[in-house]
mmCIF file of C-alpha atoms in Angstrom:
data_model
loop_
_atom_site.group_PDB
_atom_site.id
_atom_site.type_symbol
_atom_site.label_atom_id
_atom_site.label_comp_id
_atom_site.label_asym_id
_atom_site.label_seq_id
_atom_site.Cartn_x
_atom_site.Cartn_y
_atom_site.Cartn_z
ATOM 1 C CA MET H 1 130.073 57.819 88.517
ATOM 2 C CA LYS H 2 128.761 56.429 85.239
ATOM 3 C CA LYS H 3 125.563 55.595 86.794
ATOM 4 C CA TYR H 4 125.052 59.536 87.037
ATOM 5 C CA LEU H 5 123.229 61.227 84.110
ATOM 6 C CA PRO H 6 126.226 63.699 82.347
ATOM 7 C CA TYR H 7 126.817 66.958 84.085
ATOM 8 C CA LEU H 8 126.377 70.113 82.867
ATOM 9 C CA LEU H 9 129.161 72.280 85.093
ATOM 10 C CA LEU H 10 129.786 75.866 84.744
ATOM 11 C CA ILE H 11 133.086 76.705 86.542
ATOM 12 C CA LEU H 12 133.744 80.245 86.405
ATOM 13 C CA PHE H 13 137.900 79.611 86.775
ATOM 14 C CA PRO H 14 139.736 76.660 85.982
ATOM 15 C CA MET H 15 141.446 75.385 88.839
ATOM 16 C CA TYR H 16 141.203 71.398 89.431
ATOM 17 C CA SER H 17 140.539 68.495 86.957
ATOM 18 C CA TYR H 18 137.748 66.348 88.009
ATOM 19 C CA ALA H 19 137.250 62.684 86.909
ATOM 20 C CA ILE H 20 133.901 62.350 86.577
ATOM 21 C CA ASP H 21 132.570 60.631 82.917
ATOM 22 C CA GLN H 22 130.902 62.716 80.391
ATOM 23 C CA GLN H 23 131.574 66.178 82.414
ATOM 24 C CA ILE H 24 131.350 69.390 80.775
ATOM 25 C CA ILE H 25 133.023 71.937 81.946
ATOM 26 C CA TRP H 26 132.981 75.778 81.038
ATOM 27 C CA THR H 27 135.801 77.762 81.913
ATOM 28 C CA ILE H 28 135.976 81.601 82.015
ATOM 29 C CA ASP H 29 138.938 83.304 80.719
ATOM 30 C CA ASN H 30 138.060 86.394 79.751
ATOM 31 C CA LEU H 31 134.822 88.214 80.785
ATOM 32 C CA THR H 32 133.226 87.929 77.295
ATOM 33 C CA THR H 33 132.219 83.983 76.610
ATOM 34 C CA ILE H 34 131.493 81.084 78.641
ATOM 35 C CA GLY H 35 131.929 77.918 76.955
ATOM 36 C CA GLY H 36 130.451 79.592 73.510
ATOM 37 C CA TYR H 37 127.697 81.913 75.142
ATOM 38 C CA ALA H 38 128.071 85.127 74.968
ATOM 39 C CA VAL H 39 128.572 87.628 77.996
ATOM 40 C CA THR H 40 127.626 90.908 78.883
ATOM 41 C CA SER H 41 129.452 92.658 81.691
ATOM 42 C CA TYR H 42 127.409 95.522 83.442
ATOM 43 C CA GLY H 43 129.607 97.525 86.134
ATOM 44 C CA LYS H 44 133.292 96.870 86.292
ATOM 45 C CA PRO H 45 133.016 93.210 87.947
ATOM 46 C CA LYS H 46 136.814 91.527 87.536
ATOM 47 C CA ILE H 47 138.812 89.102 87.865
ATOM 48 C CA ILE H 48 140.988 88.577 91.197
ATOM 49 C CA ALA H 49 143.833 86.288 92.165
ATOM 50 C CA THR H 50 143.350 84.716 95.453
ATOM 51 C CA GLU H 51 145.302 82.502 97.992
ATOM 52 C CA THR H 52 143.121 79.686 96.627
ATOM 53 C CA GLY H 53 143.065 80.995 92.930
ATOM 54 C CA ASN H 54 141.307 83.453 90.544
ATOM 55 C CA VAL H 55 137.913 84.569 91.468
ATOM 56 C CA LEU H 56 135.258 86.650 89.923
ATOM 57 C CA GLU H 57 134.410 90.160 92.208
ATOM 58 C CA PHE H 58 131.589 92.103 92.245
ATOM 59 C CA ASN H 59 130.861 95.982 93.805
ATOM 60 C CA SER H 60 134.013 95.439 95.962
ATOM 61 C CA VAL H 61 134.129 99.341 96.227
ATOM 62 C CA ALA H 62 130.824 99.988 97.066
ATOM 63 C CA THR H 63 129.637 101.383 100.570
ATOM 64 C CA THR H 64 125.791 101.245 99.648
ATOM 65 C CA ALA H 65 123.681 99.242 97.431
ATOM 66 C CA PRO H 66 124.004 100.350 94.231
ATOM 67 C CA ALA H 67 121.195 102.275 92.205
ATOM 68 C CA THR H 68 119.436 100.675 89.212
ATOM 69 C CA GLY H 69 121.799 100.066 86.449
ATOM 70 C CA ALA H 70 124.817 101.022 88.630
ATOM 71 C CA GLY H 71 126.151 97.639 89.898
ATOM 72 C CA ASP H 72 128.545 95.420 89.060
ATOM 73 C CA ARG H 73 126.658 91.644 87.390
ATOM 74 C CA ILE H 74 127.608 89.394 83.798
ATOM 75 C CA GLN H 75 124.821 88.533 82.131
ATOM 76 C CA ILE H 76 125.650 85.177 80.464
ATOM 77 C CA LYS H 77 123.595 84.774 77.129
ATOM 78 C CA GLY H 78 121.999 80.973 77.522
ATOM 79 C CA ASN H 79 120.259 78.542 79.335
ATOM 80 C CA PRO H 80 122.614 76.052 80.572
ATOM 81 C CA LEU H 81 120.454 73.865 82.090
ATOM 82 C CA GLY H 82 117.767 73.613 78.861
ATOM 83 C CA THR H 83 114.035 73.291 79.137
ATOM 84 C CA ASN H 84 111.770 71.302 80.463
ATOM 85 C CA ASN H 85 113.718 69.736 82.933
ATOM 86 C CA SER H 86 112.156 67.283 86.031
ATOM 87 C CA GLU H 87 114.818 67.811 87.517
ATOM 88 C CA PHE H 88 118.395 69.531 88.147
ATOM 89 C CA THR H 89 121.065 71.082 90.827
ATOM 90 C CA ILE H 90 122.696 73.935 91.104
ATOM 91 C CA GLU H 91 125.724 74.774 93.174
ATOM 92 C CA MET H 92 127.638 77.825 93.695
ATOM 93 C CA GLN H 93 130.467 78.675 96.128
ATOM 94 C CA PHE H 94 130.557 82.115 96.820
ATOM 95 C CA LYS H 95 132.108 85.414 99.745
ATOM 96 C CA PRO H 96 129.685 87.905 100.569
ATOM 97 C CA TYR H 97 131.949 90.565 101.891
ATOM 98 C CA ALA H 98 131.403 91.415 105.369
ATOM 99 C CA THR H 99 131.556 95.367 104.377
ATOM 100 C CA ALA H 100 128.121 95.030 102.833
ATOM 101 C CA THR H 101 125.624 97.331 104.018
ATOM 102 C CA ASP H 102 122.059 98.248 102.263
ATOM 103 C CA PHE H 103 122.369 95.234 100.196
ATOM 104 C CA ALA H 104 119.656 93.049 99.417
ATOM 105 C CA PRO H 105 121.712 90.425 96.851
ATOM 106 C CA ARG H 106 120.764 87.881 94.468
ATOM 107 C CA VAL H 107 124.054 85.762 93.698
ATOM 108 C CA PHE H 108 122.366 84.006 90.913
ATOM 109 C CA HIS H 109 119.761 84.607 88.821
ATOM 110 C CA LEU H 110 118.220 82.073 86.232
ATOM 111 C CA CYS H 111 115.308 83.745 84.226
ATOM 112 C CA ARG H 112 113.420 84.709 81.509
ATOM 113 C CA THR H 113 115.252 87.806 79.440
ATOM 114 C CA ASP H 114 112.571 90.084 80.250
ATOM 115 C CA SER H 115 112.536 89.442 84.001
ATOM 116 C CA MET H 116 109.685 91.476 85.469
ATOM 117 C CA SER H 117 106.889 90.719 82.844
ATOM 118 C CA GLY H 118 107.708 86.685 83.284
ATOM 119 C CA PRO H 119 108.896 83.899 86.056
ATOM 120 C CA ARG H 120 111.661 84.314 87.437
ATOM 121 C CA VAL H 121 112.483 80.932 87.630
ATOM 122 C CA MET H 122 115.086 79.942 89.717
ATOM 123 C CA THR H 123 117.136 82.586 92.223
ATOM 124 C CA LEU H 124 120.000 81.533 94.982
ATOM 125 C CA GLU H 125 119.714 84.404 97.245
ATOM 126 C CA ILE H 126 121.487 85.948 100.242
ATOM 127 C CA ARG H 127 119.779 88.556 102.833
ATOM 128 C CA SER H 128 121.490 91.084 105.691
ATOM 129 C CA THR H 129 124.355 92.339 106.142
ATOM 130 C CA SER H 130 127.157 91.305 109.316
ATOM 131 C CA THR H 131 125.281 87.734 108.802
ATOM 132 C CA TRP H 132 123.210 86.546 105.944
ATOM 133 C CA THR H 133 120.365 83.884 105.636
ATOM 134 C CA THR H 134 119.476 82.363 102.110
ATOM 135 C CA ASP H 135 115.973 81.997 100.143
ATOM 136 C CA PHE H 136 115.393 79.140 97.149
ATOM 137 C CA TYR H 137 113.163 80.597 94.757
ATOM 138 C CA ILE H 138 111.718 78.321 91.632
ATOM 139 C CA LYS H 139 109.253 79.511 89.011
ATOM 140 C CA SER H 140 108.012 82.732 90.986
ATOM 141 C CA VAL H 141 106.165 85.942 89.760
ATOM 142 C CA THR H 142 105.099 87.430 93.145
ATOM 143 C CA GLY H 143 108.200 87.177 95.311
ATOM 144 C CA SER H 144 106.621 83.685 96.633
ATOM 145 C CA GLY H 145 109.712 81.105 97.481
ATOM 146 C CA ILE H 146 110.930 79.494 100.745
ATOM 147 C CA MET H 147 113.772 81.277 102.923
ATOM 148 C CA GLY H 148 116.127 80.074 105.215
ATOM 149 C CA THR H 149 116.335 80.565 108.805
ATOM 150 C CA ASN H 150 119.196 80.125 109.825
ATOM 151 C CA PHE H 151 122.171 82.306 109.610
ATOM 152 C CA TYR H 152 125.725 82.293 108.120
ATOM 153 C CA PRO H 153 129.146 84.592 108.578
ATOM 154 C CA THR H 154 130.000 86.935 106.109
ATOM 155 C CA GLY H 155 133.791 87.115 105.047
ATOM 156 C CA ALA H 156 133.942 83.260 104.365
ATOM 157 C CA TRP H 157 133.667 81.227 100.875
ATOM 158 C CA MET H 158 130.150 79.215 101.716
ATOM 159 C CA HIS H 159 129.073 76.269 99.436
ATOM 160 C CA MET H 160 125.330 77.008 98.669
ATOM 161 C CA ALA H 161 123.208 74.250 96.607
ATOM 162 C CA MET H 162 119.703 73.606 95.420
ATOM 163 C CA THR H 163 118.318 70.575 94.170
ATOM 164 C CA TYR H 164 114.220 69.803 92.458
ATOM 165 C CA LYS H 165 112.762 66.587 92.106
ATOM 166 C CA ASN H 166 109.519 65.410 92.117
ATOM 167 C CA GLY H 167 108.016 68.665 93.189
ATOM 168 C CA VAL H 168 110.375 69.305 96.200
ATOM 169 C CA LEU H 169 112.647 71.868 96.643
ATOM 170 C CA LYS H 170 115.826 71.424 98.672
ATOM 171 C CA GLY H 171 118.286 74.233 99.933
ATOM 172 C CA TYR H 172 121.523 73.293 101.544
ATOM 173 C CA VAL H 173 124.018 75.839 103.221
ATOM 174 C CA ASN H 174 127.895 74.038 103.454
ATOM 175 C CA GLY H 175 126.378 70.669 102.430
ATOM 176 C CA VAL H 176 123.844 70.699 104.744
ATOM 177 C CA ALA H 177 119.691 71.018 104.680
ATOM 178 C CA ASP H 178 119.159 74.480 105.178
ATOM 179 C CA VAL H 179 115.533 74.482 103.861
ATOM 180 C CA SER H 180 112.410 72.380 102.429
ATOM 181 C CA TYR H 181 109.594 72.967 100.369
ATOM 182 C CA THR H 182 106.884 69.843 98.496
ATOM 183 C CA GLY H 183 104.967 72.241 96.103
ATOM 184 C CA ASN H 184 104.187 72.823 92.554
ATOM 185 C CA LEU H 185 106.868 75.245 91.720
ATOM 186 C CA TYR H 186 108.338 74.378 88.436
ATOM 187 C CA THR H 187 106.510 73.885 84.920
ATOM 188 C CA GLY H 188 109.697 73.965 83.099
ATOM 189 C CA MET H 189 112.720 76.287 82.184
ATOM 190 C CA PRO H 190 111.578 78.658 79.341
ATOM 191 C CA VAL H 191 113.602 78.946 75.908
ATOM 192 C CA THR H 192 114.759 82.497 76.648
ATOM 193 C CA ALA H 193 116.118 81.803 80.308
ATOM 194 C CA GLU H 194 119.529 83.459 80.790
ATOM 195 C CA VAL H 195 121.893 83.543 84.072
ATOM 196 C CA SER H 196 122.612 86.558 85.646
ATOM 197 C CA LEU H 197 125.515 86.735 88.660
ATOM 198 C CA GLY H 198 125.642 89.291 90.954
ATOM 199 C CA GLY H 199 122.397 90.512 90.168
ATOM 200 C CA ARG H 200 119.090 90.286 89.185
ATOM 201 C CA MET H 201 118.434 90.533 84.860
ATOM 202 C CA ASN H 202 117.088 94.124 85.453
ATOM 203 C CA ASN H 203 120.350 95.258 87.192
ATOM 204 C CA VAL H 204 118.775 95.495 90.984
ATOM 205 C CA ASN H 205 119.630 93.775 94.077
ATOM 206 C CA TYR H 206 123.011 93.648 93.659
ATOM 207 C CA PHE H 207 125.254 91.189 95.407
ATOM 208 C CA LYS H 208 128.920 92.404 96.763
ATOM 209 C CA GLY H 209 131.316 90.154 97.541
ATOM 210 C CA ALA H 210 133.633 87.180 94.770
ATOM 211 C CA ILE H 211 132.119 84.318 93.155
ATOM 212 C CA ARG H 212 133.998 81.153 92.564
ATOM 213 C CA LYS H 213 132.041 78.455 91.087
ATOM 214 C CA LEU H 214 128.441 77.879 89.882
ATOM 215 C CA ILE H 215 127.284 74.254 88.477
ATOM 216 C CA PHE H 216 124.627 72.681 86.951
ATOM 217 C CA THR H 217 123.951 69.072 87.057
ATOM 218 C CA PRO H 218 121.086 67.573 85.416
ATOM 219 C CA ILE H 219 119.800 65.371 88.174
ATOM 220 C CA ALA H 220 119.193 65.884 91.784
ATOM 221 C CA LEU H 221 122.050 65.143 93.930
ATOM 222 C CA ASP H 222 122.705 64.156 97.345
ATOM 223 C CA PRO H 223 124.455 66.195 99.749
ATOM 224 C CA SER H 224 127.470 63.839 99.313
ATOM 225 C CA GLN H 225 127.938 64.535 95.757
ATOM 226 C CA PHE H 226 128.403 67.801 96.218
ATOM 227 C CA THR H 227 131.171 69.356 94.423
ATOM 228 C CA PHE H 228 133.792 71.443 97.193
ATOM 229 C CA ASP H 229 137.293 71.975 96.155
ATOM 230 C CA GLY H 230 138.327 72.680 99.673
ATOM 231 C CA THR H 231 137.982 76.622 99.667
ATOM 232 C CA VAL H 232 134.806 76.196 101.773
ATOM 233 C CA ASP H 233 134.604 75.423 105.213
ATOM 234 C CA VAL H 234 132.196 72.062 105.086
ATOM 235 C CA LYS H 235 130.511 71.603 108.138
ATOM 236 C CA ASN H 236 128.385 68.188 108.759
ATOM 237 C CA PRO H 237 125.371 68.985 110.907
ATOM 238 C CA VAL H 238 126.616 68.526 114.703
ATOM 239 C CA LYS H 239 124.240 65.518 115.916
ATOM 240 C CA ASN H 240 124.658 65.235 119.680
ATOM 241 C CA GLY H 241 121.479 65.056 120.996
ATOM 242 C CA SER H 242 121.293 68.931 122.173
ATOM 243 C CA GLU H 243 118.439 70.751 121.108
ATOM 244 C CA LEU H 244 116.311 73.752 120.726
ATOM 245 C CA ALA H 245 112.638 73.597 120.882
ATOM 246 C CA GLN H 246 110.048 75.945 119.416
ATOM 247 C CA ASN H 247 109.280 79.094 121.898
ATOM 248 C CA PHE H 248 105.754 78.285 123.314
ATOM 249 C CA PRO H 249 103.280 80.138 123.485
ATOM 250 C CA ASN H 250 103.681 80.820 119.411
ATOM 251 C CA PRO H 251 102.532 83.675 118.163
ATOM 252 C CA VAL H 252 104.036 85.729 121.399
ATOM 253 C CA VAL H 253 101.698 88.359 122.934
ATOM 254 C CA ASN H 254 103.920 89.246 125.903
ATOM 255 C CA THR H 255 106.032 86.767 127.043
ATOM 256 C CA ALA H 256 107.103 82.841 125.732
ATOM 257 C CA VAL H 257 109.280 80.045 127.097
ATOM 258 C CA ILE H 258 112.540 78.857 125.343
ATOM 259 C CA SER H 259 113.294 75.382 126.062
ATOM 260 C CA PHE H 260 116.489 73.880 125.448
ATOM 261 C CA THR H 261 118.725 70.115 126.095
ATOM 262 C CA LEU H 262 122.840 70.318 126.680
ATOM 263 C CA THR H 263 124.628 67.232 126.163
ATOM 264 C CA ASN H 264 127.775 68.612 127.943
ATOM 265 C CA THR H 265 128.132 71.621 130.781
ATOM 266 C CA GLU H 266 129.513 74.655 127.775
ATOM 267 C CA GLN H 267 129.075 78.025 127.281
ATOM 268 C CA VAL H 268 125.516 78.846 125.838
ATOM 269 C CA THR H 269 124.463 81.775 123.878
ATOM 270 C CA ILE H 270 120.732 82.592 122.473
ATOM 271 C CA ASP H 271 119.972 85.428 120.475
ATOM 272 C CA LEU H 272 117.463 86.876 118.285
ATOM 273 C CA TYR H 273 117.408 88.377 115.087
ATOM 274 C CA ASN H 274 114.369 90.693 113.068
ATOM 275 C CA SER H 275 113.500 89.194 109.926
ATOM 276 C CA THR H 276 116.434 91.448 107.984
ATOM 277 C CA GLY H 277 119.354 89.237 109.742
ATOM 278 C CA GLN H 278 119.682 92.353 112.721
ATOM 279 C CA LYS H 279 120.512 90.991 115.814
ATOM 280 C CA VAL H 280 117.636 92.714 118.515
ATOM 281 C CA GLN H 281 118.613 90.987 121.376
ATOM 282 C CA THR H 282 120.802 88.700 122.916
ATOM 283 C CA LEU H 283 118.766 86.603 125.314
ATOM 284 C CA LEU H 284 121.078 84.288 127.101
ATOM 285 C CA ASN H 285 124.921 84.303 127.497
ATOM 286 C CA ASP H 286 126.029 82.045 130.557
ATOM 287 C CA ILE H 287 127.882 78.610 131.006
ATOM 288 C CA LYS H 288 124.857 76.080 131.270
ATOM 289 C CA GLN H 289 125.038 72.760 133.098
ATOM 290 C CA GLN H 290 124.352 69.505 130.941
ATOM 291 C CA GLY H 291 120.745 68.794 130.628
ATOM 292 C CA LYS H 292 117.168 70.935 129.788
ATOM 293 C CA HIS H 293 116.833 74.745 130.691
ATOM 294 C CA GLN H 294 114.422 77.226 129.964
ATOM 295 C CA ILE H 295 114.133 81.025 129.519
ATOM 296 C CA ILE H 296 111.381 83.425 129.601
ATOM 297 C CA PHE H 297 111.165 85.882 126.674
ATOM 298 C CA ASN H 298 109.590 88.934 127.161
ATOM 299 C CA ARG H 299 108.958 90.600 123.777
ATOM 300 C CA ALA H 300 109.073 94.245 126.058
ATOM 301 C CA GLN H 301 108.836 97.297 123.305
ATOM 302 C CA LEU H 302 109.654 94.774 120.009
ATOM 303 C CA PRO H 303 107.345 95.564 117.352
ATOM 304 C CA SER H 304 105.464 92.761 116.030
ATOM 305 C CA GLY H 305 106.395 90.643 112.980
ATOM 306 C CA ILE H 306 108.620 87.459 112.470
ATOM 307 C CA TYR H 307 111.686 86.742 114.381
ATOM 308 C CA PHE H 308 114.260 84.071 114.414
ATOM 309 C CA TYR H 309 116.353 82.836 117.302
ATOM 310 C CA THR H 310 119.515 80.804 117.556
ATOM 311 C CA ILE H 311 121.467 79.134 120.008
ATOM 312 C CA THR H 312 124.942 78.267 119.742
ATOM 313 C CA THR H 313 127.177 76.243 122.339
ATOM 314 C CA PHE H 314 130.763 76.429 122.760
ATOM 315 C CA SER H 315 130.965 72.650 120.665
ATOM 316 C CA GLY H 316 129.475 74.017 118.044
ATOM 317 C CA PHE H 317 126.145 72.983 118.292
ATOM 318 C CA LYS H 318 123.474 75.788 116.236
ATOM 319 C CA GLU H 319 120.343 75.957 115.817
ATOM 320 C CA THR H 320 117.716 78.264 114.743
ATOM 321 C CA ARG H 321 113.813 78.621 114.688
ATOM 322 C CA ARG H 322 110.845 80.904 114.054
ATOM 323 C CA MET H 323 109.285 83.077 116.248
ATOM 324 C CA GLU H 324 106.336 85.359 115.595
ATOM 325 C CA ILE H 325 105.175 88.364 117.844
ATOM 326 C CA GLN H 326 101.656 89.670 117.631
#
């Protein structure tokens, strides 16, 4: 591990010892200071004991998204990445609660103190309720960023990571590539940047769930180097030859063909979701033979917009494609 630059880690709670050279570990034993950085609490985030150790819980009793300034979050008065970083990795382990409704959460937010007039700089974000999708932002003022197209379950510990190097931003969920973007997204960290957990810096977009660990590394790590501690279900991509094709035509006016290939005879489900993550249709739920198949999608009364369709098989193959309906 000595060939890597020193690690800068922010770990929410002391749980394990890590044998990494020159590693800096920050732990929380109260909600007033982290590694010498002052912490301001908003609402009543609380430390709770779980079967896998202590975690920090946000908005656990909320039934709808809290009003501005009314939710739980913490703000760390410091910038763990420093300024002008040319590459880095941010990792987080968290659990979005399945009971969340009407939430548009920002799990992690690193930005200027005055976030509405300056660049947001970096955000890891989840969206929707019964399932969630991922957003990865760097230096975004108007909401631009990249949104993952896969859907993940709530109520389970997940690992989410964002890496940046040479203008390439990559996002990962449970060690599996979720999204990638190449472009001029980042020009260096402002000196006044601070960290907000559980909501945006201006007390909106609150997260309902628990956060276990947040890790900053000043180099762009390979997924094999990500930090897992046994609390998340790390899944490798299923590369067995099964495939979900892009619908044709796309955009869809009236009907389209969705093709897929199976390497085994098994149960297959194809679900259609809208842009907020709500399932609007099940297009297929049947046992299909090994080989190539296609179904005809009819948009019927569905309004125009962006949709996502996901194939899930009994053997664990899962893939999502983006569909546009005109």
